[in-house]
mmCIF file of C-alpha atoms and ligand atoms in Angstrom:
data_model
loop_
_atom_site.group_PDB
_atom_site.id
_atom_site.type_symbol
_atom_site.label_atom_id
_atom_site.label_comp_id
_atom_site.label_asym_id
_atom_site.label_seq_id
_atom_site.Cartn_x
_atom_site.Cartn_y
_atom_site.Cartn_z
ATOM 1 C CA MET Z 1 0.000 0.000 0.000
ATOM 2 C CA GLN Z 2 1.173 3.547 -0.555
ATOM 3 C CA HIS Z 3 0.027 6.959 0.591
ATOM 4 C CA ILE Z 4 -0.804 9.391 -2.181
ATOM 5 C CA ALA Z 5 -1.122 13.117 -1.516
ATOM 6 C CA VAL Z 6 -4.295 14.646 -2.954
ATOM 7 C CA SER Z 7 -5.857 18.003 -2.228
ATOM 8 C CA ASN Z 8 -6.510 18.182 1.539
ATOM 9 C CA GLY Z 9 -5.144 14.839 2.522
ATOM 10 C CA MET Z 10 -3.379 11.537 2.020
ATOM 11 C CA LEU Z 11 -5.126 8.524 0.591
ATOM 12 C CA ASN Z 12 -4.100 4.924 1.106
ATOM 13 C CA VAL Z 13 -3.868 3.033 -2.179
ATOM 14 C CA TYR Z 14 -2.963 -0.447 -3.391
ATOM 15 C CA ALA Z 15 -1.454 -0.211 -6.892
ATOM 16 C CA GLN Z 16 0.192 -3.256 -8.491
ATOM 17 C CA GLY Z 17 0.613 -4.928 -11.857
ATOM 18 C CA LYS Z 18 0.874 -4.014 -15.521
ATOM 19 C CA GLY Z 19 -1.546 -3.700 -18.409
ATOM 20 C CA THR Z 20 -4.900 -1.936 -18.646
ATOM 21 C CA PRO Z 21 -5.574 -0.034 -15.405
ATOM 22 C CA LEU Z 22 -8.501 -1.343 -13.346
ATOM 23 C CA LEU Z 23 -9.695 1.024 -10.608
ATOM 24 C CA PHE Z 24 -11.781 -0.696 -7.898
ATOM 25 C CA VAL Z 25 -13.844 1.666 -5.703
ATOM 26 C CA HIS Z 26 -15.356 0.292 -2.513
ATOM 27 C CA GLY Z 27 -18.828 0.657 -1.040
ATOM 28 C CA PHE Z 28 -20.037 2.156 2.236
ATOM 29 C CA PRO Z 29 -18.832 1.758 4.983
ATOM 30 C CA LEU Z 30 -16.040 -0.551 3.874
ATOM 31 C CA THR Z 31 -12.410 -0.260 2.747
ATOM 32 C CA HIS Z 32 -10.208 -1.323 -0.173
ATOM 33 C CA ALA Z 33 -10.087 -4.784 1.476
ATOM 34 C CA MET Z 34 -13.560 -5.653 0.150
ATOM 35 C CA TRP Z 35 -11.875 -6.139 -3.251
ATOM 36 C CA GLN Z 36 -9.344 -8.741 -2.077
ATOM 37 C CA PRO Z 37 -10.787 -11.519 -4.313
ATOM 38 C CA GLN Z 38 -10.572 -9.184 -7.334
ATOM 39 C CA ILE Z 39 -7.030 -8.038 -6.408
ATOM 40 C CA ASP Z 40 -5.947 -11.689 -6.275
ATOM 41 C CA ALA Z 41 -7.671 -12.514 -9.557
ATOM 42 C CA PHE Z 42 -6.497 -9.561 -11.649
ATOM 43 C CA ASN Z 43 -3.175 -8.193 -10.368
ATOM 44 C CA LYS Z 44 -1.079 -10.588 -12.468
ATOM 45 C CA LYS Z 45 -2.667 -9.485 -15.752
ATOM 46 C CA TYR Z 46 -3.727 -5.883 -15.213
ATOM 47 C CA ARG Z 47 -2.683 -2.763 -13.323
ATOM 48 C CA VAL Z 48 -4.959 -2.933 -10.293
ATOM 49 C CA ILE Z 49 -5.557 0.271 -8.303
ATOM 50 C CA VAL Z 50 -7.623 0.000 -5.125
ATOM 51 C CA PRO Z 51 -7.917 2.995 -2.778
ATOM 52 C CA ASP Z 52 -9.355 3.513 0.656
ATOM 53 C CA LEU Z 53 -11.737 6.382 -0.026
ATOM 54 C CA ARG Z 54 -11.488 9.585 2.025
ATOM 55 C CA GLY Z 55 -12.718 8.844 5.542
ATOM 56 C CA PHE Z 56 -12.139 5.076 5.293
ATOM 57 C CA GLY Z 57 -9.348 2.619 6.080
ATOM 58 C CA GLU Z 58 -6.000 4.385 6.427
ATOM 59 C CA SER Z 59 -6.992 7.452 4.408
ATOM 60 C CA THR Z 60 -7.424 10.987 5.725
ATOM 61 C CA VAL Z 61 -10.692 11.661 7.512
ATOM 62 C CA THR Z 62 -12.445 14.906 6.620
ATOM 63 C CA ASN Z 63 -15.106 16.152 9.013
ATOM 64 C CA GLY Z 64 -18.483 17.426 7.865
ATOM 65 C CA THR Z 65 -19.666 16.274 4.464
ATOM 66 C CA VAL Z 66 -17.682 14.592 1.688
ATOM 67 C CA SER Z 67 -19.606 14.674 -1.585
ATOM 68 C CA MET Z 68 -19.512 12.026 -4.288
ATOM 69 C CA GLU Z 69 -17.951 14.647 -6.550
ATOM 70 C CA GLU Z 70 -15.123 15.259 -4.057
ATOM 71 C CA MET Z 71 -14.544 11.512 -3.903
ATOM 72 C CA SER Z 72 -14.273 11.468 -7.717
ATOM 73 C CA ASP Z 73 -11.745 14.329 -7.534
ATOM 74 C CA ASP Z 74 -9.746 12.226 -5.057
ATOM 75 C CA LEU Z 75 -9.708 9.331 -7.526
ATOM 76 C CA HIS Z 76 -8.515 11.640 -10.274
ATOM 77 C CA GLY Z 77 -5.696 12.738 -7.921
ATOM 78 C CA ILE Z 78 -4.822 9.131 -7.072
ATOM 79 C CA LEU Z 79 -4.520 8.147 -10.739
ATOM 80 C CA HIS Z 80 -2.134 11.021 -11.262
ATOM 81 C CA GLY Z 81 -0.247 9.999 -8.082
ATOM 82 C CA VAL Z 82 0.279 6.399 -9.230
ATOM 83 C CA TRP Z 83 1.296 7.523 -12.732
ATOM 84 C CA VAL Z 84 -1.686 6.165 -14.610
ATOM 85 C CA ASP Z 85 -1.938 8.048 -17.873
ATOM 86 C CA LYS Z 86 -4.171 5.599 -19.768
ATOM 87 C CA PRO Z 87 -7.973 5.496 -19.505
ATOM 88 C CA VAL Z 88 -9.115 3.184 -16.707
ATOM 89 C CA VAL Z 89 -11.766 0.549 -16.331
ATOM 90 C CA PHE Z 90 -13.661 1.957 -13.328
ATOM 91 C CA CYS Z 91 -15.326 -0.721 -11.194
ATOM 92 C CA GLY Z 92 -17.442 0.703 -8.341
ATOM 93 C CA LEU Z 93 -19.737 -0.984 -5.859
ATOM 94 C CA SER Z 94 -22.778 0.867 -4.535
ATOM 95 C CA MET Z 95 -21.291 4.128 -3.141
ATOM 96 C CA GLY Z 96 -18.419 3.400 -5.543
ATOM 97 C CA GLY Z 97 -21.054 3.531 -8.302
ATOM 98 C CA TYR Z 98 -22.401 6.889 -7.057
ATOM 99 C CA ILE Z 99 -18.822 8.141 -7.387
ATOM 100 C CA ALA Z 100 -18.548 6.571 -10.850
ATOM 101 C CA TRP Z 101 -21.363 8.818 -12.171
ATOM 102 C CA GLN Z 102 -19.423 11.882 -11.001
ATOM 103 C CA PHE Z 103 -16.184 10.529 -12.447
ATOM 104 C CA PHE Z 104 -17.946 10.030 -15.804
ATOM 105 C CA ARG Z 105 -19.332 13.570 -15.642
ATOM 106 C CA LYS Z 106 -15.987 15.231 -14.833
ATOM 107 C CA TYR Z 107 -13.288 12.923 -16.161
ATOM 108 C CA ARG Z 108 -14.819 11.160 -19.167
ATOM 109 C CA GLY Z 109 -11.464 11.272 -20.996
ATOM 110 C CA GLN Z 110 -9.911 9.051 -18.305
ATOM 111 C CA LEU Z 111 -12.497 6.284 -18.676
ATOM 112 C CA ARG Z 112 -12.014 3.189 -20.831
ATOM 113 C CA ALA Z 113 -15.114 1.390 -19.489
ATOM 114 C CA LEU Z 114 -17.445 1.169 -16.499
ATOM 115 C CA ILE Z 115 -18.329 -1.757 -14.263
ATOM 116 C CA LEU Z 116 -21.155 -0.918 -11.890
ATOM 117 C CA CYS Z 117 -21.809 -3.395 -9.096
ATOM 118 C CA ASP Z 118 -24.925 -3.301 -6.901
ATOM 119 C CA THR Z 119 -25.593 0.418 -7.263
ATOM 120 C CA ARG Z 120 -28.212 2.915 -8.420
ATOM 121 C CA ALA Z 121 -28.456 6.177 -10.343
ATOM 122 C CA ALA Z 122 -31.485 7.575 -8.486
ATOM 123 C CA PRO Z 123 -30.950 9.900 -5.512
ATOM 124 C CA ASP Z 124 -32.172 9.250 -1.966
ATOM 125 C CA THR Z 125 -35.837 9.810 -1.218
ATOM 126 C CA PRO Z 126 -36.322 12.610 1.351
ATOM 127 C CA ALA Z 127 -36.996 9.921 3.992
ATOM 128 C CA ALA Z 128 -33.812 8.001 3.123
ATOM 129 C CA ALA Z 129 -31.750 11.212 3.185
ATOM 130 C CA ALA Z 130 -33.184 12.128 6.591
ATOM 131 C CA GLY Z 131 -32.395 8.608 7.822
ATOM 132 C CA ARG Z 132 -28.762 9.051 6.773
ATOM 133 C CA GLN Z 133 -28.509 12.353 8.690
ATOM 134 C CA THR Z 134 -29.875 10.613 11.777
ATOM 135 C CA LEU Z 135 -27.460 7.703 11.374
ATOM 136 C CA ALA Z 136 -24.550 10.145 10.928
ATOM 137 C CA ALA Z 137 -25.432 11.819 14.237
ATOM 138 C CA THR Z 138 -25.808 8.427 15.951
ATOM 139 C CA VAL Z 139 -22.447 7.191 14.652
ATOM 140 C CA LEU Z 140 -20.731 10.377 15.853
ATOM 141 C CA ALA Z 141 -22.318 9.972 19.283
ATOM 142 C CA GLN Z 142 -22.006 6.212 19.709
ATOM 143 C CA GLY Z 143 -19.183 5.073 17.422
ATOM 144 C CA SER Z 144 -18.774 2.906 14.326
ATOM 145 C CA GLN Z 145 -20.606 -0.011 15.929
ATOM 146 C CA ALA Z 146 -23.856 1.877 15.237
ATOM 147 C CA ALA Z 147 -23.060 1.879 11.501
ATOM 148 C CA SER Z 148 -22.220 -1.801 11.610
ATOM 149 C CA ASP Z 149 -25.488 -2.633 13.411
ATOM 150 C CA PHE Z 150 -27.450 -0.676 10.814
ATOM 151 C CA VAL Z 151 -25.843 -1.832 7.587
ATOM 152 C CA LEU Z 152 -24.580 -5.344 8.232
ATOM 153 C CA PRO Z 153 -27.954 -7.114 8.121
ATOM 154 C CA LYS Z 154 -28.615 -5.566 4.683
ATOM 155 C CA LEU Z 155 -25.257 -6.125 3.020
ATOM 156 C CA MET Z 156 -25.138 -9.889 2.505
ATOM 157 C CA SER Z 157 -27.769 -12.432 1.544
ATOM 158 C CA ALA Z 158 -29.364 -14.685 4.139
ATOM 159 C CA LYS Z 159 -27.557 -17.641 2.536
ATOM 160 C CA THR Z 160 -24.163 -15.939 2.828
ATOM 161 C CA THR Z 161 -24.813 -15.001 6.444
ATOM 162 C CA GLU Z 162 -25.682 -18.591 7.258
ATOM 163 C CA ARG Z 163 -22.951 -20.301 5.220
ATOM 164 C CA TRP Z 164 -19.992 -17.952 5.622
ATOM 165 C CA PRO Z 165 -19.802 -16.596 9.193
ATOM 166 C CA ASP Z 166 -16.090 -15.820 8.702
ATOM 167 C CA LEU Z 167 -16.906 -13.565 5.772
ATOM 168 C CA VAL Z 168 -19.551 -11.752 7.815
ATOM 169 C CA ALA Z 169 -17.030 -11.285 10.658
ATOM 170 C CA ASN Z 170 -14.457 -9.975 8.181
ATOM 171 C CA VAL Z 171 -16.910 -7.416 6.764
ATOM 172 C CA GLN Z 172 -17.882 -6.355 10.269
ATOM 173 C CA SER Z 173 -14.274 -5.779 11.290
ATOM 174 C CA MET Z 174 -13.765 -3.709 8.103
ATOM 175 C CA VAL Z 175 -16.673 -1.465 9.178
ATOM 176 C CA LEU Z 176 -15.449 -1.170 12.756
ATOM 177 C CA ARG Z 177 -11.953 -0.125 11.677
ATOM 178 C CA ASN Z 178 -13.416 3.027 10.112
ATOM 179 C CA LYS Z 179 -13.621 6.218 12.143
ATOM 180 C CA PRO Z 180 -17.035 7.664 13.025
ATOM 181 C CA ALA Z 181 -16.234 11.049 11.434
ATOM 182 C CA GLY Z 182 -15.371 9.406 8.099
ATOM 183 C CA ILE Z 183 -18.538 7.316 8.117
ATOM 184 C CA ALA Z 184 -20.667 10.342 8.989
ATOM 185 C CA ALA Z 185 -19.114 12.505 6.246
ATOM 186 C CA ALA Z 186 -19.832 9.863 3.593
ATOM 187 C CA LEU Z 187 -23.402 9.405 4.871
ATOM 188 C CA ARG Z 188 -24.005 13.145 4.448
ATOM 189 C CA GLY Z 189 -22.375 13.078 1.011
ATOM 190 C CA MET Z 190 -24.611 10.221 -0.110
ATOM 191 C CA ALA Z 191 -27.697 11.961 1.308
ATOM 192 C CA GLU Z 192 -27.107 14.985 -0.884
ATOM 193 C CA ARG Z 193 -25.942 13.181 -4.031
ATOM 194 C CA PRO Z 194 -27.648 14.305 -7.239
ATOM 195 C CA ASP Z 195 -30.025 12.340 -9.426
ATOM 196 C CA CYS Z 196 -27.905 10.703 -12.142
ATOM 197 C CA THR Z 197 -30.649 8.949 -14.088
ATOM 198 C CA GLU Z 198 -30.475 11.585 -16.859
ATOM 199 C CA LEU Z 199 -26.807 10.665 -17.323
ATOM 200 C CA LEU Z 200 -27.520 7.043 -18.257
ATOM 201 C CA PRO Z 201 -28.414 7.560 -21.961
ATOM 202 C CA GLN Z 202 -25.267 9.688 -22.318
ATOM 203 C CA ILE Z 203 -22.888 6.949 -21.190
ATOM 204 C CA ASP Z 204 -20.740 6.255 -24.210
ATOM 205 C CA VAL Z 205 -18.169 3.857 -22.777
ATOM 206 C CA PRO Z 206 -18.648 0.062 -22.659
ATOM 207 C CA THR Z 207 -20.579 -0.687 -19.476
ATOM 208 C CA LEU Z 208 -21.163 -3.833 -17.461
ATOM 209 C CA LEU Z 209 -23.715 -3.907 -14.650
ATOM 210 C CA ILE Z 210 -23.467 -6.611 -11.999
ATOM 211 C CA CYS Z 211 -26.011 -7.354 -9.291
ATOM 212 C CA GLY Z 212 -26.369 -10.037 -6.644
ATOM 213 C CA GLN Z 213 -29.572 -11.981 -7.219
ATOM 214 C CA ASP Z 214 -30.612 -11.419 -3.581
ATOM 215 C CA ASP Z 215 -29.513 -7.792 -3.315
ATOM 216 C CA GLN Z 216 -32.142 -5.992 -1.227
ATOM 217 C CA VAL Z 217 -30.409 -2.587 -1.215
ATOM 218 C CA THR Z 218 -30.137 -2.151 -5.001
ATOM 219 C CA PRO Z 219 -32.317 -4.946 -6.395
ATOM 220 C CA PRO Z 220 -31.679 -6.642 -9.752
ATOM 221 C CA ALA Z 221 -34.894 -5.227 -11.296
ATOM 222 C CA GLU Z 222 -33.657 -1.665 -10.701
ATOM 223 C CA MET Z 223 -30.238 -2.449 -12.137
ATOM 224 C CA GLN Z 224 -31.837 -4.090 -15.181
ATOM 225 C CA GLN Z 225 -33.723 -0.824 -15.794
ATOM 226 C CA MET Z 226 -30.467 1.105 -15.570
ATOM 227 C CA ALA Z 227 -28.858 -1.300 -18.032
ATOM 228 C CA ASP Z 228 -31.788 -0.742 -20.412
ATOM 229 C CA ALA Z 229 -31.187 3.025 -20.222
ATOM 230 C CA ILE Z 230 -27.427 2.842 -20.949
ATOM 231 C CA PRO Z 231 -26.570 2.334 -24.644
ATOM 232 C CA HIS Z 232 -25.184 -1.182 -25.257
ATOM 233 C CA ALA Z 233 -24.786 -2.020 -21.553
ATOM 234 C CA GLN Z 234 -24.566 -5.629 -20.398
ATOM 235 C CA PHE Z 235 -26.277 -6.837 -17.248
ATOM 236 C CA VAL Z 236 -25.214 -9.910 -15.266
ATOM 237 C CA GLN Z 237 -27.045 -11.293 -12.252
ATOM 238 C CA ILE Z 238 -24.913 -13.124 -9.702
ATOM 239 C CA PRO Z 239 -26.405 -16.180 -7.989
ATOM 240 C CA ASN Z 240 -25.876 -16.821 -4.283
ATOM 241 C CA ALA Z 241 -25.121 -13.178 -3.510
ATOM 242 C CA GLY Z 242 -26.700 -10.097 -1.983
ATOM 243 C CA HIS Z 243 -25.419 -6.508 -2.076
ATOM 244 C CA LEU Z 244 -21.732 -7.459 -1.706
ATOM 245 C CA SER Z 245 -21.662 -9.686 -4.769
ATOM 246 C CA PRO Z 246 -17.865 -9.378 -5.419
ATOM 247 C CA LEU Z 247 -17.178 -10.806 -1.940
ATOM 248 C CA GLU Z 248 -20.110 -13.212 -1.701
ATOM 249 C CA ASN Z 249 -19.602 -14.921 -5.044
ATOM 250 C CA PRO Z 250 -16.164 -13.853 -6.284
ATOM 251 C CA ASP Z 251 -15.871 -16.612 -8.891
ATOM 252 C CA ALA Z 252 -19.022 -15.503 -10.693
ATOM 253 C CA VAL Z 253 -18.157 -11.802 -10.445
ATOM 254 C CA ASN Z 254 -14.550 -12.325 -11.539
ATOM 255 C CA GLY Z 255 -15.746 -14.428 -14.471
ATOM 256 C CA ALA Z 256 -18.117 -11.658 -15.581
ATOM 257 C CA ILE Z 257 -15.370 -9.031 -15.254
ATOM 258 C CA GLU Z 258 -12.845 -11.207 -17.131
ATOM 259 C CA ARG Z 259 -15.262 -11.803 -20.035
ATOM 260 C CA PHE Z 260 -16.026 -8.079 -20.169
ATOM 261 C CA LEU Z 261 -12.311 -7.174 -20.224
ATOM 262 C CA ILE Z 262 -11.694 -9.684 -23.024
ATOM 263 C CA SER Z 263 -14.588 -8.172 -24.994
ATOM 264 C CA LEU Z 264 -12.876 -4.773 -24.679
ATOM 265 C CA ASN Z 265 -9.601 -6.140 -26.030
ATOM 266 C CA ALA Z 266 -8.067 -4.463 -23.005
ATOM 267 C CA PRO Z 267 -4.316 -5.192 -23.168
ATOM 268 C CA SER Z 268 -3.084 -7.369 -20.314
ATOM 269 C CA ALA Z 269 0.468 -7.859 -19.007
HETATM 270 C C1 MLT X 301 -22.969 0.819 -0.178
HETATM 271 O O1 MLT X 301 -22.839 -0.423 -0.206
HETATM 272 O O2 MLT X 301 -22.068 1.566 -0.598
HETATM 273 C C2 MLT X 301 -24.225 1.392 0.418
HETATM 274 O O3 MLT X 301 -25.235 0.433 0.432
HETATM 275 C C3 MLT X 301 -24.627 2.623 -0.313
HETATM 276 C C4 MLT X 301 -25.833 3.285 0.288
HETATM 277 O O4 MLT X 301 -25.971 3.300 1.523
HETATM 278 O O5 MLT X 301 -26.635 3.841 -0.476
#
């Protein structure tokens, strides 16, 4: 891991390998470690770049609100910091997908393709946004355990929870390692994120959408609709997985990513 200076802070980043750059952007309230199965699968053939977003893991925590646009600016800074000058395949999960819309809007020239896992383009409803503000205040008052208690039951499918207790424990410890201020800032940033549905027909890079079959947070039907709105997008449903499909069924997700990369003729090492 290395620390890369960006505006207002230092971000912790894994960057290894050669070939087409693949940028993996984690969901809330996790860290770069959620992509371990993808790091292991792709770092021999591609240049794999996996940051801890601002406020998470070992990266700088910024108090207040961190918007999805600011997160996309951080990613732009990271790519510069690790000397990536070729367009990247941007793979984001959930909050990572919210950031992907902003990256597309601001840094289209740096994008080779998009992979959107378990995410949505619609903004929060007023009730959901208010719920995030309440959770942010609770996390600041009570600690990261409050975030874990709230999100953990929704992140993985019932089958995963029953079959893979070690995986559930690993995800929980990822959440608990994050500082309350970082979690709260991202919650506020997600609460005020813009509606990106009007962006979908404008997406002019190859796009793959991936969704766990049992995802209750961003269900497959909603992701299918997004795929229908994006020109030439592909949609893959992942069996035996909920919202954290890349961790719950890595073989299926890695297979879908590999086939997509081959279809792009993306040069490998
Ligand atoms: C995530 O996995 O990043 C979250 O489910 C995003 C959200 O809370 O909307």
